Structures are given as C-alpha cells and as structure tokens.
Short mmCIF file of C-alpha atoms in Angstrom, two decimals:
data_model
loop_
_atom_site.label_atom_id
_atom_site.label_comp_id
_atom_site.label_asym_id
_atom_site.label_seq_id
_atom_site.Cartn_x
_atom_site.Cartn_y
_atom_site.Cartn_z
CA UNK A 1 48.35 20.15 25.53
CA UNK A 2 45.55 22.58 25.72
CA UNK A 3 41.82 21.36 25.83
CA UNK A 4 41.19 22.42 22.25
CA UNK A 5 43.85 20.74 21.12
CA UNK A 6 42.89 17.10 23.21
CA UNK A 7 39.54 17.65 21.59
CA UNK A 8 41.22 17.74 17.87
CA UNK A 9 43.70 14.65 18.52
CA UNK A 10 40.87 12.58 19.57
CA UNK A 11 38.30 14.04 16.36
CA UNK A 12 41.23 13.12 14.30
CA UNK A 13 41.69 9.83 15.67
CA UNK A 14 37.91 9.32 15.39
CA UNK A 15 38.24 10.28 11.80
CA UNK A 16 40.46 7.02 11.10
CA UNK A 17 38.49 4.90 13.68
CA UNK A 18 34.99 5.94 11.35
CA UNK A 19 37.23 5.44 8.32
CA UNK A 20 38.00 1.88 8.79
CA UNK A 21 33.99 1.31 9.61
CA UNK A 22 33.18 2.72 6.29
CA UNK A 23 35.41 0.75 4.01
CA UNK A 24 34.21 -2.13 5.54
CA UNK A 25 30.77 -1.84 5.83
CA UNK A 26 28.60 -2.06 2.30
CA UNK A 27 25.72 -3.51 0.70
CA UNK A 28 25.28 -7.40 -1.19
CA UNK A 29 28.04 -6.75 -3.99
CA UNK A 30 29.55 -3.18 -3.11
CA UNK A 31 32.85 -3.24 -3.77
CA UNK A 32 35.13 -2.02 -0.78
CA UNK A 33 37.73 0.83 -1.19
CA UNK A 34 40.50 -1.14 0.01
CA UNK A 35 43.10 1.49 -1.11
CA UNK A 36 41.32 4.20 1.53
CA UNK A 37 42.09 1.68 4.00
CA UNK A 38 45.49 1.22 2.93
CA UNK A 39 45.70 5.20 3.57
CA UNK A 40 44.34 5.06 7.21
CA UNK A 41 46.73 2.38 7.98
CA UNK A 42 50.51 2.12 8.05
CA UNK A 43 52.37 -0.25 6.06
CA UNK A 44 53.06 -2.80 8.21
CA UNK A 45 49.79 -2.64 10.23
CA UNK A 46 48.47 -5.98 11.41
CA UNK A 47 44.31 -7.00 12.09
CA UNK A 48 43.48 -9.36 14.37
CA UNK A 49 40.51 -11.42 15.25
CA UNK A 50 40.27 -13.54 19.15
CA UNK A 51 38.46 -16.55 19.46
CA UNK A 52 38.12 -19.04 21.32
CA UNK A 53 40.95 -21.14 20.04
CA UNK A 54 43.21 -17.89 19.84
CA UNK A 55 43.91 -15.74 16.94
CA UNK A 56 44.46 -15.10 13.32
CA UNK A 57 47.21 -11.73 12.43
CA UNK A 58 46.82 -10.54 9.28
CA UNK A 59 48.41 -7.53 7.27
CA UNK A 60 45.95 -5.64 4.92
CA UNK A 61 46.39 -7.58 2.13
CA UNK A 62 45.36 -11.03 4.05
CA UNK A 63 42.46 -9.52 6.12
CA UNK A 64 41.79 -8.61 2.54
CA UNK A 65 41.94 -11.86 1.21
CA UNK A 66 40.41 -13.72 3.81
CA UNK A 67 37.13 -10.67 4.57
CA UNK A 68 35.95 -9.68 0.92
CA UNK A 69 34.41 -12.73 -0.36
CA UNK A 70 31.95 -12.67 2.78
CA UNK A 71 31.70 -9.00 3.18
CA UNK A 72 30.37 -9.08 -0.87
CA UNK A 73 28.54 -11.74 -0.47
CA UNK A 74 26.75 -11.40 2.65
CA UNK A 75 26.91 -7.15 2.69
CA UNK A 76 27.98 -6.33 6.30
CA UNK A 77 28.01 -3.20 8.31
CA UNK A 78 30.05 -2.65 11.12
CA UNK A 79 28.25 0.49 13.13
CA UNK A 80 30.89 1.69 16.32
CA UNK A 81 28.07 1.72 19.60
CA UNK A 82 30.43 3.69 21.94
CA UNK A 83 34.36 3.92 22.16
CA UNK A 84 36.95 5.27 24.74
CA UNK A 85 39.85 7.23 23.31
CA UNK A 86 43.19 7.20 24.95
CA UNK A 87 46.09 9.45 23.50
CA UNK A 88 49.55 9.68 25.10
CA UNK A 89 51.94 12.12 22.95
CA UNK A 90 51.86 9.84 19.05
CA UNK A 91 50.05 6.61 20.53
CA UNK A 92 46.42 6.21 20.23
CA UNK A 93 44.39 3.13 22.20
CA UNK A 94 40.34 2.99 21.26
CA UNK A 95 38.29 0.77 22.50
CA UNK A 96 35.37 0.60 20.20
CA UNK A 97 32.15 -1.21 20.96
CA UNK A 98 30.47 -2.56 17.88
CA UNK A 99 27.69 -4.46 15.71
CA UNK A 100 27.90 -6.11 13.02
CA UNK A 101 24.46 -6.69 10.78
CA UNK A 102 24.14 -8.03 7.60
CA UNK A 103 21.99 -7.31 4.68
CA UNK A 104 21.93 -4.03 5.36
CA UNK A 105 22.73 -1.42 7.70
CA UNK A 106 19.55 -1.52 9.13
CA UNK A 107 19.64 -5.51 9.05
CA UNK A 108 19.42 -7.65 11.66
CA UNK A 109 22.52 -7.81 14.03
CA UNK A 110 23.91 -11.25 14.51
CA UNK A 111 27.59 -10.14 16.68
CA UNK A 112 28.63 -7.37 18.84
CA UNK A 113 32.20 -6.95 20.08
CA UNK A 114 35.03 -4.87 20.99
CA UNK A 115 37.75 -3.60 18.47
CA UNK A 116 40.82 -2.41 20.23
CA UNK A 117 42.43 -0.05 17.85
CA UNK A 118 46.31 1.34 18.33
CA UNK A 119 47.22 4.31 16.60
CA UNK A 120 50.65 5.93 15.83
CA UNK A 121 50.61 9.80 14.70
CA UNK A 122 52.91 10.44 11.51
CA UNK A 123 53.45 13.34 9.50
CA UNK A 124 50.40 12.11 7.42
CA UNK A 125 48.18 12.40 10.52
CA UNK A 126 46.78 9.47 12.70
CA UNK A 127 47.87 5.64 11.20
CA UNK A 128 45.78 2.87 12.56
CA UNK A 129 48.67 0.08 13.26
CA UNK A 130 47.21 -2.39 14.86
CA UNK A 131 43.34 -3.90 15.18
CA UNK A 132 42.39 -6.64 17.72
CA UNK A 133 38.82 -7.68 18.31
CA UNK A 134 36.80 -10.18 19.92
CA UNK A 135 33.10 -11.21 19.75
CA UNK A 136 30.74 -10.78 22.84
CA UNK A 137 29.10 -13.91 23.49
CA UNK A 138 26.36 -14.08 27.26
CA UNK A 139 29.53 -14.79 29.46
CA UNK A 140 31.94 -11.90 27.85
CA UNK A 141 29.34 -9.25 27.34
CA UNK A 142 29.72 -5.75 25.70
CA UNK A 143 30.81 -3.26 28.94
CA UNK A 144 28.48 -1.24 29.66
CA UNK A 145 30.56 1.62 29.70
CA UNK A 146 30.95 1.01 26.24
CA UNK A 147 28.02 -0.66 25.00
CA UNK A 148 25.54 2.63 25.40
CA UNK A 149 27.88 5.19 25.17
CA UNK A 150 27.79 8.17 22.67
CA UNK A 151 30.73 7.70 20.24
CA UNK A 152 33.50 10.27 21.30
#
C-alpha cells in the first residue's frame, strides 16, 4: 500500500478510536449517543475492563448497562494522551493511552490507562470489535512511549 494510503487507513481508524472517546465522555447529566457507538462497533463487539481480580466482557448493551448510571452521574471524559496504530490488511491494533477526569473535561484526573482497541475493516469502513483496558496504578505505569506522545 502506498504511503498516502497508510496515512488514510490509520486517519480512518483514528476516526473510530476518537468516536468511541466522544460518546463516552460528557458532562453531569448529558445523555450519551449510544446508537453512534453502536455504528462504530460491530455487532458482536465485546468491551473489556482488567483488574486486579481479572476481567469483566461485555457486549454494548451491558457496558451500557453497567457505564451510564456513573458516566451521568459523575460526567466523565475520557481524553486519548498518545496511541500507536498497527494495521495489517482489515485488522487494526491501537494502543491508546488515556485519562479519565470527572466533572468536566477540564476536571481533575483521578485514572490513566491503556485501551487496547482491535479493529476489523468492513464495507462500512473501520468496526471497533473488541476493547480491553487496564488502569495504571505506580507499579504498572503509563509507557512512556505512549504516555507523551502526539495522538497519531
């Protein structure tokens, strides 16, 4: 694939990655656009979180379920601090360095982490089909790769 073309997979995979960020993110109250997040993902797409005691998969409707009543009641914005974007042919892997504040988005942040996002390209464009993320906490920091990088 030519260079111009690398450079419009990965905007268009950026696209989704900022998509996802945006739904969730929102003021005390906002209500979320859960059917544009429906659209950036495919049917069958699964989120995610790590801890320390393992992890939680979802599909849309039961991250859905299980995020909204905090992410109304607190307001929460998720702002992407750096990523790395891997394509190979219709698979997509980001790894996408975040912050979450409350309040607002200029409100204090209280977690940082790592999303790993896989992507699948379908004749709709880029589908987000899996998200997996984990907290940073003093012994699993943020890369530093990551953690001060311009988003791609």
């Amino acid at each position: 694939m030519a260079k111009d073309g690398v450079i419009a997979e990965e905007a268009a995979v950026q696209a989704a990655i900022e998509g996802i960020y945006d739904v969730i993110s929102g003021q005390v109250g906002a209500p979320r656009d859960w059917d544009r997040m429906r659209s950036l993902m495919t049917e069958d797409a699964r989120l995610t979180p790590i801890g320390p005691n393992g992890h939680r998969s979802h599909d849309i409707d039961g991250y859905i379920e299980r995020s909204e009543p905090f992410l109304l009641e607190q307001g929460f914005f998720e702002i992407e601090t750096g990523n790395r974007i891997e394509i190979f042919g219709n698979l997509a892997q980001v790894w996408s360095a975040y912050e979450g504040r409350t309040g607002s988005a200029d409100g204090p942040v209280f977690v940082t982490g790592i999303n790993s996002f896989q992507l699948v390209k379908t004749e709709d464009g880029w589908k987000v089909f899996s998200i997996l993320w984990q907290a940073a906490n003093d012994e699993l920091p943020v890369p530093a790769d990551l953690a001060a990088k311009e988003a791609n």
